[in-house]
CSV table of N, CA, C and O in Angstrom, one decimal:
chain,number,residue,atom,x,y,z
A,1,ILE,N,0.4,-0.7,0.5
A,1,ILE,CA,0.2,-0.5,-0.3
A,1,ILE,C,1.2,1.2,-0.1
A,1,ILE,O,0.9,2.5,-0.8
A,2,GLY,N,1.9,1.4,0.8
A,2,GLY,CA,3.2,2.4,1.3
A,2,GLY,C,4.5,2.1,0.1
A,2,GLY,O,4.7,3.0,0.4
A,3,GLY,N,4.3,1.7,-0.8
A,3,GLY,CA,4.8,1.5,-1.2
A,3,GLY,C,5.8,0.6,-1.0
A,3,GLY,O,7.5,0.6,-2.0
A,4,THR,N,5.9,0.5,0.0
A,4,THR,CA,7.0,-0.7,0.5
A,4,THR,C,5.8,-2.6,0.8
A,4,THR,O,4.9,-2.8,-0.1
A,5,ARG,N,6.5,-3.4,1.8
A,5,ARG,CA,6.7,-4.4,2.4
A,5,ARG,C,5.3,-4.7,2.8
A,5,ARG,O,4.8,-3.5,3.5
A,6,SER,N,4.3,-4.8,2.3
A,6,SER,CA,2.8,-5.1,3.2
A,6,SER,C,2.2,-6.8,3.6
A,6,SER,O,3.5,-7.9,3.0
A,7,TYR,N,2.1,-6.8,4.1
A,7,TYR,CA,1.1,-8.7,4.1
A,7,TYR,C,-0.3,-8.5,4.1
A,7,TYR,O,-0.8,-7.7,4.1
A,8,LEU,N,-0.4,-9.3,3.7
A,8,LEU,CA,-2.0,-10.2,3.4
A,8,LEU,C,-2.0,-11.8,4.2
A,8,LEU,O,-1.2,-12.6,4.5
A,9,VAL,N,-3.2,-10.9,5.0
A,9,VAL,CA,-4.3,-11.3,5.2
A,9,VAL,C,-5.4,-12.8,5.2
A,9,VAL,O,-6.3,-12.4,4.1
A,10,LYS,N,-4.9,-14.0,4.7
A,10,LYS,CA,-5.6,-14.4,3.3
A,10,LYS,C,-6.3,-15.5,3.9
A,10,LYS,O,-7.3,-14.3,5.2
A,11,ALA,N,-8.7,-16.1,3.3
A,11,ALA,CA,-8.9,-15.8,4.3
A,11,ALA,C,-8.9,-17.1,3.9
A,11,ALA,O,-8.0,-17.6,4.2
A,12,GLY,N,-9.6,-16.7,5.5
A,12,GLY,CA,-9.8,-18.5,6.2
A,12,GLY,C,-8.9,-17.4,7.5
A,12,GLY,O,-8.5,-18.6,8.7
A,13,GLU,N,-7.7,-16.2,8.0
A,13,GLU,CA,-7.6,-16.6,8.8
A,13,GLU,C,-7.6,-15.2,9.5
A,13,GLU,O,-8.5,-14.8,9.6
A,14,GLU,N,-8.7,-16.3,10.9
A,14,GLU,CA,-8.9,-15.1,11.3
A,14,GLU,C,-8.7,-13.9,12.9
A,14,GLU,O,-9.1,-12.5,12.8
A,15,PHE,N,-7.0,-14.3,11.9
A,15,PHE,CA,-6.6,-12.6,13.0
A,15,PHE,C,-4.6,-12.8,12.6
A,15,PHE,O,-4.5,-13.6,11.6
A,16,SER,N,-4.3,-11.3,12.5
A,16,SER,CA,-3.2,-10.7,12.1
A,16,SER,C,-2.6,-10.9,12.4
A,16,SER,O,-2.7,-11.0,13.9
A,17,PRO,N,-0.7,-10.5,12.2
A,17,PRO,CA,-0.2,-10.9,13.0
A,17,PRO,C,0.0,-9.2,14.2
A,17,PRO,O,-0.9,-8.7,14.8
A,18,ALA,N,0.3,-9.7,15.8
A,18,ALA,CA,-0.3,-9.6,17.2
A,18,ALA,C,1.5,-8.3,17.3
A,18,ALA,O,2.3,-9.1,16.8
A,19,TYR,N,1.6,-7.1,17.8
A,19,TYR,CA,2.3,-6.5,18.4
A,19,TYR,C,1.5,-7.0,20.0
A,19,TYR,O,0.2,-6.4,20.3
A,20,THR,N,3.1,-7.4,20.9
A,20,THR,CA,2.3,-7.2,21.7
A,20,THR,C,3.9,-6.6,22.8
A,20,THR,O,5.1,-7.1,22.0
A,21,HIS,N,3.9,-6.7,24.1
A,21,HIS,CA,4.3,-5.9,25.1
A,21,HIS,C,4.0,-5.8,26.5
A,21,HIS,O,2.0,-5.5,26.3
A,22,SER,N,4.8,-6.0,26.8
A,22,SER,CA,5.0,-5.7,28.3
A,22,SER,C,4.8,-4.2,29.0
A,22,SER,O,5.3,-2.2,28.3
A,23,LEU,N,2.9,-3.3,28.8
A,23,LEU,CA,2.9,-2.4,29.4
A,23,LEU,C,3.1,-1.2,30.7
A,23,LEU,O,3.4,-0.7,30.2
A,24,ARG,N,3.7,-1.8,31.2
A,24,ARG,CA,4.7,-0.9,32.6
A,24,ARG,C,6.4,-0.8,31.4
A,24,ARG,O,5.6,0.3,31.6
A,25,GLY,N,6.9,-1.0,30.3
A,25,GLY,CA,7.5,-0.9,29.6
A,25,GLY,C,7.5,-0.5,28.5
A,25,GLY,O,8.3,0.4,27.8
A,26,MET,N,6.4,0.2,28.2
A,26,MET,CA,5.5,1.5,27.0
A,26,MET,C,5.4,2.4,27.6
A,26,MET,O,5.7,3.4,26.3
A,27,ILE,N,4.9,2.1,28.7
A,27,ILE,CA,4.1,4.1,29.2
A,27,ILE,C,5.2,4.4,30.0
A,27,ILE,O,6.7,4.4,31.0
A,28,ARG,N,5.4,6.3,30.5
A,28,ARG,CA,6.7,6.8,30.8
A,28,ARG,C,6.0,7.5,32.6
A,28,ARG,O,5.8,7.3,33.7
A,29,SER,N,4.5,7.6,32.1
A,29,SER,CA,3.5,8.5,33.0
A,29,SER,C,1.7,7.0,32.3
A,29,SER,O,1.8,7.0,32.3
A,30,GLU,N,0.9,7.8,34.4
A,30,GLU,CA,-0.6,7.4,33.9
A,30,GLU,C,-0.9,8.1,32.8
A,30,GLU,O,-2.7,7.7,33.5
A,31,ASN,N,-1.0,8.5,32.6
A,31,ASN,CA,-2.1,9.4,31.9
A,31,ASN,C,-1.2,9.7,30.5
A,31,ASN,O,-1.8,10.1,30.1
A,32,ASP,N,-0.7,8.3,29.8
A,32,ASP,CA,0.1,8.1,28.5
A,32,ASP,C,-0.8,7.9,27.5
A,32,ASP,O,-2.1,7.4,27.9
A,33,ILE,N,-0.5,8.5,26.0
A,33,ILE,CA,-2.4,6.9,25.9
A,33,ILE,C,-1.6,6.5,24.2
A,33,ILE,O,-0.5,7.4,24.2
A,34,ILE,N,-1.4,5.5,24.0
A,34,ILE,CA,-0.8,4.4,23.1
A,34,ILE,C,-1.7,4.1,22.1
A,34,ILE,O,-3.6,4.3,21.8
A,35,ASP,N,-1.7,5.3,21.4
A,35,ASP,CA,-2.3,5.0,19.4
A,35,ASP,C,-2.1,3.4,19.0
A,35,ASP,O,-0.7,3.4,18.5
A,36,VAL,N,-2.9,3.3,18.6
A,36,VAL,CA,-3.0,2.5,17.2
A,36,VAL,C,-3.2,2.7,16.1
A,36,VAL,O,-4.5,2.7,15.5
A,37,TYR,N,-2.4,2.0,15.6
A,37,TYR,CA,-3.7,2.9,13.3
A,37,TYR,C,-2.7,1.8,12.2
A,37,TYR,O,-1.5,1.0,12.9
A,38,ALA,N,-3.5,1.5,11.5
A,38,ALA,CA,-3.3,0.2,10.1
A,38,ALA,C,-3.8,1.1,8.8
A,38,ALA,O,-5.1,1.2,9.2
A,39,ASP,N,-2.5,0.7,7.9
A,39,ASP,CA,-3.9,1.3,6.9
A,39,ASP,C,-4.0,0.0,6.3
A,39,ASP,O,-3.7,-1.3,5.7
A,40,LEU,N,-5.2,-0.4,5.1
A,40,LEU,CA,-6.1,-2.2,5.1
A,40,LEU,C,-6.2,-1.5,3.8
A,40,LEU,O,-6.4,-0.5,3.2
A,41,ARG,N,-6.6,-2.8,3.1
A,41,ARG,CA,-6.7,-2.5,1.4
A,41,ARG,C,-7.6,-3.5,1.3
A,41,ARG,O,-7.7,-4.7,1.5
A,42,THR,N,-9.1,-3.6,1.8
A,42,THR,CA,-10.1,-4.2,1.9
A,42,THR,C,-10.9,-5.1,0.6
A,42,THR,O,-10.4,-4.4,-0.8
A,43,PRO,N,-10.7,-6.3,0.4
A,43,PRO,CA,-11.7,-6.5,-1.0
A,43,PRO,C,-13.0,-5.9,-0.7
A,43,PRO,O,-13.5,-4.9,-0.4
A,44,CYS,N,-13.7,-5.6,-2.3
A,44,CYS,CA,-15.5,-5.2,-2.3
A,44,CYS,C,-16.8,-5.6,-1.8
A,44,CYS,O,-17.1,-5.0,-1.1
A,45,VAL,N,-15.8,-6.6,-1.0
A,45,VAL,CA,-17.4,-7.7,0.0
A,45,VAL,C,-16.5,-7.8,0.8
A,45,VAL,O,-15.3,-8.4,1.1
A,46,PHE,N,-15.9,-6.9,2.3
A,46,PHE,CA,-16.0,-7.1,3.2
A,46,PHE,C,-16.5,-7.2,4.5
A,46,PHE,O,-17.4,-5.7,4.7
A,47,PRO,N,-17.5,-8.3,4.8
A,47,PRO,CA,-18.3,-7.9,5.4
A,47,PRO,C,-17.8,-6.8,7.4
A,47,PRO,O,-19.1,-6.5,8.0
A,48,GLY,N,-16.7,-7.2,7.4
A,48,GLY,CA,-16.0,-6.6,8.3
A,48,GLY,C,-14.4,-7.3,9.3
A,48,GLY,O,-14.8,-8.6,9.3
A,49,ALA,N,-14.3,-6.9,10.4
A,49,ALA,CA,-13.3,-7.0,11.2
A,49,ALA,C,-12.7,-5.7,12.2
A,49,ALA,O,-13.6,-4.7,12.1
A,50,TRP,N,-11.8,-5.2,13.6
A,50,TRP,CA,-11.7,-5.0,14.1
A,50,TRP,C,-10.3,-4.9,14.8
A,50,TRP,O,-9.6,-5.3,14.7
A,51,LEU,N,-10.0,-3.5,14.3
A,51,LEU,CA,-9.0,-2.9,15.3
A,51,LEU,C,-9.3,-2.9,17.0
A,51,LEU,O,-9.9,-2.2,17.5
A,52,VAL,N,-7.8,-4.1,16.9
A,52,VAL,CA,-8.1,-4.5,19.3
A,52,VAL,C,-8.0,-4.0,19.3
A,52,VAL,O,-6.1,-4.8,19.5
A,53,VAL,N,-6.8,-3.3,21.2
A,53,VAL,CA,-6.2,-3.6,21.6
A,53,VAL,C,-7.1,-3.7,22.8
A,53,VAL,O,-8.0,-3.2,23.1
A,54,THR,N,-6.1,-4.5,23.3
A,54,THR,CA,-5.7,-5.5,24.9
A,54,THR,C,-4.9,-5.5,26.0
A,54,THR,O,-3.7,-4.5,25.4
A,55,VAL,N,-5.4,-5.4,27.2
A,55,VAL,CA,-4.9,-5.0,28.5
A,55,VAL,C,-4.7,-6.2,29.3
A,55,VAL,O,-6.4,-6.2,29.8
A,56,SER,N,-4.4,-7.3,29.1
A,56,SER,CA,-4.1,-8.7,30.3
A,56,SER,C,-2.9,-8.1,31.4
A,56,SER,O,-2.1,-8.3,30.7
A,57,SER,N,-3.6,-9.9,32.1
A,57,SER,CA,-2.9,-10.4,33.0
A,57,SER,C,-3.2,-11.7,33.4
A,57,SER,O,-4.4,-11.5,33.7
A,58,GLY,N,-2.1,-12.3,33.8
A,58,GLY,CA,-2.1,-13.7,33.8
A,58,GLY,C,-3.6,-13.8,33.2
A,58,GLY,O,-4.0,-15.1,33.5
A,59,GLY,N,-3.1,-14.0,31.2
A,59,GLY,CA,-4.8,-14.5,31.1
A,59,GLY,C,-6.2,-13.8,30.9
A,59,GLY,O,-6.9,-14.3,29.9
A,60,LYS,N,-5.6,-12.7,31.6
A,60,LYS,CA,-7.3,-12.7,32.2
A,60,LYS,C,-7.0,-11.1,31.1
A,60,LYS,O,-6.4,-10.2,31.8
A,61,ASP,N,-8.5,-10.3,29.8
A,61,ASP,CA,-8.3,-9.0,29.7
A,61,ASP,C,-9.1,-8.3,30.9
A,61,ASP,O,-9.8,-8.7,31.3
A,62,LEU,N,-8.1,-6.6,31.6
A,62,LEU,CA,-8.1,-6.1,32.3
A,62,LEU,C,-8.8,-5.2,31.5
A,62,LEU,O,-10.0,-4.8,31.8
A,63,LYS,N,-8.8,-5.3,29.6
A,63,LYS,CA,-9.3,-4.1,29.4
A,63,LYS,C,-9.4,-5.0,27.8
A,63,LYS,O,-9.0,-5.4,27.3
A,64,TRP,N,-10.6,-3.7,27.2
A,64,TRP,CA,-10.6,-4.5,25.3
A,64,TRP,C,-11.2,-3.9,24.9
A,64,TRP,O,-12.3,-3.0,24.7
A,65,CYS,N,-10.1,-2.9,23.9
A,65,CYS,CA,-11.5,-1.8,22.9
A,65,CYS,C,-11.0,-2.8,21.4
A,65,CYS,O,-10.1,-2.9,21.4
A,66,ALA,N,-12.7,-1.9,20.8
A,66,ALA,CA,-12.5,-2.6,19.6
A,66,ALA,C,-12.5,-1.3,17.9
A,66,ALA,O,-13.7,-1.0,18.8
A,67,ALA,N,-12.2,-0.5,17.7
A,67,ALA,CA,-12.4,-0.5,15.8
A,67,ALA,C,-13.5,-1.2,15.2
A,67,ALA,O,-12.3,-1.4,14.3
A,68,PRO,N,-14.4,-1.1,14.7
A,68,PRO,CA,-14.3,-1.2,13.2
A,68,PRO,C,-13.7,-0.8,12.1
A,68,PRO,O,-13.8,0.3,12.3
A,69,VAL,N,-13.0,-1.4,11.6
A,69,VAL,CA,-12.5,-1.5,10.4
A,69,VAL,C,-13.4,-0.3,9.7
A,69,VAL,O,-13.5,0.9,8.8
A,70,ASN,N,-14.7,-0.8,9.1
A,70,ASN,CA,-15.7,-0.5,8.0
A,70,ASN,C,-16.8,0.4,8.7
A,70,ASN,O,-17.0,1.8,7.8
A,71,ASP,N,-16.1,1.9,10.2
A,71,ASP,CA,-16.4,2.5,10.4
A,71,ASP,C,-15.1,3.6,9.5
A,71,ASP,O,-15.5,5.0,9.4
A,72,PHE,N,-13.7,3.4,8.9
A,72,PHE,CA,-13.3,3.7,8.8
A,72,PHE,C,-13.1,3.9,6.7
A,72,PHE,O,-11.7,4.5,6.2
A,73,VAL,N,-12.8,2.4,6.8
A,73,VAL,CA,-12.5,1.8,5.6
A,73,VAL,C,-14.0,1.5,4.4
A,73,VAL,O,-14.1,0.4,5.1
A,74,ARG,N,-13.6,1.6,4.0
A,74,ARG,CA,-15.4,1.6,3.4
A,74,ARG,C,-14.5,-0.5,2.3
A,74,ARG,O,-13.8,0.2,1.6
A,75,PRO,N,-15.5,-1.0,2.1
A,75,PRO,CA,-15.1,-2.1,0.8
A,75,PRO,C,-14.8,-2.0,-0.7
A,75,PRO,O,-15.3,-1.3,-0.7
A,76,GLY,N,-14.0,-2.5,-0.8
A,76,GLY,CA,-12.7,-2.6,-1.8
A,76,GLY,C,-11.9,-0.1,-2.1
A,76,GLY,O,-12.1,-0.5,-3.1
A,77,HIS,N,-11.8,-0.4,-0.7
A,77,HIS,CA,-11.1,0.6,-0.9
A,77,HIS,C,-9.8,0.6,0.0
A,77,HIS,O,-9.6,-0.3,0.7
A,78,THR,N,-8.7,1.6,0.6
A,78,THR,CA,-7.8,1.9,1.3
A,78,THR,C,-7.4,2.8,2.1
A,78,THR,O,-8.7,3.7,1.5
A,79,GLY,N,-8.2,2.4,3.3
A,79,GLY,CA,-7.8,4.0,4.3
A,79,GLY,C,-6.5,3.2,5.8
A,79,GLY,O,-5.8,2.5,5.8
A,80,ARG,N,-7.3,4.2,6.5
A,80,ARG,CA,-6.5,3.5,7.7
A,80,ARG,C,-7.6,3.7,8.9
A,80,ARG,O,-8.2,4.6,8.8
A,81,VAL,N,-7.6,2.9,9.9
A,81,VAL,CA,-8.3,3.1,10.5
A,81,VAL,C,-7.3,2.5,12.0
A,81,VAL,O,-6.0,2.7,12.1
A,82,PHE,N,-7.7,3.8,13.6
A,82,PHE,CA,-7.2,4.0,14.5
A,82,PHE,C,-8.2,3.2,15.8
A,82,PHE,O,-9.5,3.1,15.5
A,83,GLN,N,-7.2,3.8,16.9
A,83,GLN,CA,-7.4,3.5,17.9
A,83,GLN,C,-6.7,3.0,19.7
A,83,GLN,O,-5.3,3.4,18.8
A,84,SER,N,-6.9,4.3,20.3
A,84,SER,CA,-5.7,4.8,21.5
A,84,SER,C,-7.0,3.6,22.6
A,84,SER,O,-7.6,3.9,22.7
A,85,LEU,N,-6.1,4.4,23.4
A,85,LEU,CA,-6.2,3.5,25.0
A,85,LEU,C,-5.2,5.2,25.8
A,85,LEU,O,-4.1,4.8,25.6
A,86,ARG,N,-6.4,5.5,27.0
A,86,ARG,CA,-5.9,6.0,27.8
A,86,ARG,C,-4.8,4.9,29.1
A,86,ARG,O,-6.2,3.7,29.5
A,87,ILE,N,-3.7,5.0,28.8
A,87,ILE,CA,-3.5,4.3,30.7
A,87,ILE,C,-4.5,4.5,32.0
A,87,ILE,O,-4.8,3.4,32.2
A,88,SER,N,-4.9,5.5,32.1
A,88,SER,CA,-5.8,6.5,33.4
A,88,SER,C,-7.2,5.8,33.0
A,88,SER,O,-7.6,5.4,34.3
A,89,ASP,N,-7.5,5.1,32.1
A,89,ASP,CA,-8.3,4.2,32.4
A,89,ASP,C,-8.0,2.3,32.3
A,89,ASP,O,-8.9,1.9,32.4
A,90,VAL,N,-7.5,2.3,32.8
A,90,VAL,CA,-6.2,1.2,32.4
A,90,VAL,C,-6.6,0.8,33.8
A,90,VAL,O,-5.7,1.4,34.7
A,91,ASP,N,-6.7,-0.5,35.2
A,91,ASP,CA,-6.0,-0.7,35.7
A,91,ASP,C,-5.4,-0.8,36.8
A,91,ASP,O,-4.8,-1.8,36.2
A,92,MET,N,-4.1,-0.4,36.9
A,92,MET,CA,-2.9,-0.5,37.1
A,92,MET,C,-2.5,-1.7,38.7
A,92,MET,O,-1.5,-1.6,37.9
A,93,ARG,N,-3.4,-2.3,39.0
A,93,ARG,CA,-3.1,-2.2,40.3
A,93,ARG,C,-2.4,-4.1,39.8
A,93,ARG,O,-2.1,-4.6,41.0
A,94,HIS,N,-2.5,-4.4,39.0
A,94,HIS,CA,-1.7,-5.9,38.0
A,94,HIS,C,-0.9,-6.3,36.9
A,94,HIS,O,0.4,-4.8,37.9
A,95,HIS,N,-0.2,-7.2,38.2
A,95,HIS,CA,1.4,-7.4,38.0
A,95,HIS,C,1.8,-8.4,36.2
A,95,HIS,O,1.1,-8.6,36.4
A,96,GLY,N,2.6,-7.7,35.4
A,96,GLY,CA,3.0,-8.6,34.8
A,96,GLY,C,1.7,-8.2,33.9
A,96,GLY,O,1.6,-8.6,32.7
A,97,MET,N,1.4,-6.8,33.3
A,97,MET,CA,0.3,-6.5,32.2
A,97,MET,C,1.1,-6.6,30.8
A,97,MET,O,2.0,-6.2,31.0
A,98,LYS,N,0.4,-7.0,30.0
A,98,LYS,CA,0.6,-7.4,28.7
A,98,LYS,C,-0.3,-5.9,27.4
A,98,LYS,O,-1.5,-6.4,27.8
A,99,PHE,N,0.3,-5.4,26.7
A,99,PHE,CA,-0.8,-5.6,25.6
A,99,PHE,C,-0.6,-5.3,25.0
A,99,PHE,O,0.8,-6.4,24.3
A,100,ALA,N,-1.7,-5.5,23.5
A,100,ALA,CA,-1.5,-6.1,22.7
A,100,ALA,C,-2.3,-5.3,21.5
A,100,ALA,O,-3.4,-4.6,21.8
A,101,ALA,N,-2.1,-5.9,20.3
A,101,ALA,CA,-3.0,-4.8,19.6
A,101,ALA,C,-3.2,-5.6,17.6
A,101,ALA,O,-1.7,-5.9,18.0
A,102,TYR,N,-3.8,-6.2,17.2
A,102,TYR,CA,-4.1,-7.0,15.9
A,102,TYR,C,-5.3,-7.3,15.3
A,102,TYR,O,-6.1,-5.7,16.1
A,103,ILE,N,-5.7,-7.4,14.4
A,103,ILE,CA,-6.6,-6.9,13.5
A,103,ILE,C,-7.6,-7.9,13.3
A,103,ILE,O,-7.1,-9.2,13.4
A,104,TRP,N,-9.3,-8.7,13.8
A,104,TRP,CA,-9.3,-9.4,14.2
A,104,TRP,C,-10.6,-10.1,13.1
A,104,TRP,O,-11.2,-8.6,12.5
A,105,ASN,N,-10.6,-10.2,12.7
A,105,ASN,CA,-11.5,-11.1,11.7
A,105,ASN,C,-12.5,-12.2,10.7
A,105,ASN,O,-11.6,-13.5,11.1
A,106,PRO,N,-12.6,-12.0,12.6
A,106,PRO,CA,-14.3,-12.8,12.6
A,106,PRO,C,-14.5,-13.7,11.2
A,106,PRO,O,-15.0,-14.9,11.3
A,107,VAL,N,-14.8,-13.1,10.5
A,107,VAL,CA,-15.3,-13.6,9.0
A,107,VAL,C,-14.8,-14.2,8.6
A,107,VAL,O,-15.0,-14.6,7.2
A,108,LYS,N,-12.7,-13.8,8.5
A,108,LYS,CA,-12.2,-14.5,7.3
A,108,LYS,C,-11.8,-14.0,5.8
A,108,LYS,O,-11.5,-14.7,5.0
A,109,SER,N,-12.7,-12.9,5.8
A,109,SER,CA,-12.3,-12.5,4.7
A,109,SER,C,-10.4,-12.2,4.4
A,109,SER,O,-9.8,-11.4,5.4
A,110,PRO,N,-9.9,-11.9,3.0
A,110,PRO,CA,-8.9,-11.4,3.2
A,110,PRO,C,-8.3,-9.9,2.9
A,110,PRO,O,-9.8,-9.4,2.5
A,111,PHE,N,-8.0,-10.0,2.9
A,111,PHE,CA,-7.1,-8.3,3.4
A,111,PHE,C,-6.2,-7.6,3.3
A,111,PHE,O,-5.3,-8.4,3.5
A,112,LEU,N,-5.6,-6.7,2.5
A,112,LEU,CA,-4.1,-5.9,3.6
A,112,LEU,C,-3.1,-5.2,4.0
A,112,LEU,O,-4.6,-4.5,3.7
A,113,LEU,N,-2.5,-6.0,5.2
A,113,LEU,CA,-2.3,-5.3,5.6
A,113,LEU,C,-1.2,-3.7,6.1
A,113,LEU,O,0.0,-4.7,5.5
A,114,ASP,N,-0.7,-2.9,6.2
A,114,ASP,CA,1.0,-2.2,6.2
A,114,ASP,C,0.2,-1.4,6.9
A,114,ASP,O,-0.4,-0.4,7.9
A,115,ASN,N,1.7,-0.6,7.6
A,115,ASN,CA,1.9,0.7,8.0
A,115,ASN,C,1.4,0.4,9.3
A,115,ASN,O,0.7,1.3,10.4
A,116,PHE,N,1.3,-0.4,10.2
A,116,PHE,CA,0.6,-1.4,11.2
A,116,PHE,C,1.8,-0.8,12.6
A,116,PHE,O,2.8,-1.0,12.7
A,117,THR,N,1.4,0.0,13.2
A,117,THR,CA,1.8,2.2,14.1
A,117,THR,C,1.8,1.8,15.3
A,117,THR,O,0.6,1.7,15.3
A,118,VAL,N,2.1,1.2,16.0
A,118,VAL,CA,1.9,1.5,17.7
A,118,VAL,C,3.0,2.4,18.9
A,118,VAL,O,4.5,2.3,18.3
A,119,LYS,N,2.5,4.0,18.2
A,119,LYS,CA,3.0,5.0,19.6
A,119,LYS,C,1.9,5.5,20.7
A,119,LYS,O,1.3,5.6,20.6
A,120,VAL,N,3.2,5.9,21.6
A,120,VAL,CA,3.1,6.4,22.8
A,120,VAL,C,3.0,8.3,23.0
A,120,VAL,O,4.4,7.9,21.9
A,121,ARG,N,2.2,8.2,23.7
A,121,ARG,CA,1.7,10.2,23.4
A,121,ARG,C,2.1,10.1,25.0
A,121,ARG,O,1.3,9.9,25.9
A,122,SER,N,2.4,11.7,25.6
A,122,SER,CA,2.1,12.9,26.0
A,122,SER,C,0.4,12.5,26.6
A,122,SER,O,-0.1,12.7,25.5
A,123,GLY,N,-0.1,12.1,27.7
A,123,GLY,CA,-1.3,13.0,27.7
A,123,GLY,C,-1.7,14.1,28.7
A,123,GLY,O,-0.2,14.1,29.3
A,124,ASN,N,-2.5,14.4,28.6
A,124,ASN,CA,-3.0,15.2,29.4
A,124,ASN,C,-3.4,15.3,32.0
A,124,ASN,O,-4.6,14.0,31.7
A,125,PRO,N,-2.3,15.1,32.5
A,125,PRO,CA,-2.9,14.9,33.9
A,125,PRO,C,-4.2,15.4,34.3
A,125,PRO,O,-4.5,15.8,35.6
A,126,LEU,N,-4.2,16.5,33.7
A,126,LEU,CA,-5.5,17.9,34.2
A,126,LEU,C,-7.3,17.4,33.8
A,126,LEU,O,-8.0,18.3,34.6
A,127,ILE,N,-7.1,16.1,32.5
A,127,ILE,CA,-8.4,15.4,32.1
A,127,ILE,C,-9.5,15.0,33.5
A,127,ILE,O,-9.7,15.5,33.1
A,128,TYR,N,-9.0,14.9,34.7
A,128,TYR,CA,-9.4,14.0,35.3
A,128,TYR,C,-9.5,14.3,36.2
A,128,TYR,O,-10.1,14.5,37.5
A,129,GLY,N,-9.0,16.7,36.3
A,129,GLY,CA,-9.0,16.6,37.4
A,129,GLY,C,-10.4,17.2,38.6
A,129,GLY,O,-10.5,17.6,39.2
A,130,LEU,N,-12.0,16.5,38.4
A,130,LEU,CA,-13.0,16.8,38.6
A,130,LEU,C,-12.8,16.1,39.4
A,130,LEU,O,-14.3,15.9,40.7
A,131,PHE,N,-12.4,15.0,39.2
A,131,PHE,CA,-12.0,13.6,40.0
A,131,PHE,C,-11.0,13.2,40.4
A,131,PHE,O,-11.5,13.1,41.6
A,132,ARG,N,-10.4,13.7,40.9
A,132,ARG,CA,-9.2,13.6,41.5
A,132,ARG,C,-8.7,14.6,41.2
A,132,ARG,O,-8.4,15.8,41.4
A,133,LYS,N,-7.9,14.7,42.9
A,133,LYS,CA,-6.6,15.8,43.8
A,133,LYS,C,-5.9,16.1,42.7
A,133,LYS,O,-5.0,15.6,42.3
A,134,LEU,N,-6.0,18.0,42.4
A,134,LEU,CA,-4.8,18.8,41.3
A,134,LEU,C,-3.6,19.4,43.0
A,134,LEU,O,-3.8,19.9,43.6
């Protein structure tokens, strides 16, 4: 898609390759935000897939968020799907937390995946100022 190598998710595959990392190793502050995006080229008939972001500990999901690909990319076209996770929305009291991001394709339709990106940015420490002491 971007002129370099892309990954073809073949018909019959339910999951794309996943990005996984220790959550605490990714962030600097509880106010950070993790942004995930990917470029997809979908076939003309594409019933749907989701960009999924999870945080788990001990094999149990603590946070699960999904953005429908069809909300961003029309079937038969190329586009970018986005999903963000605020760390302040995650219960950080658990140990060994893992972050994962992937495309879930339950209908197992083929599509082309490119520029799968995970970035961490600083968030606003005052966003919850009404609920937390400043």
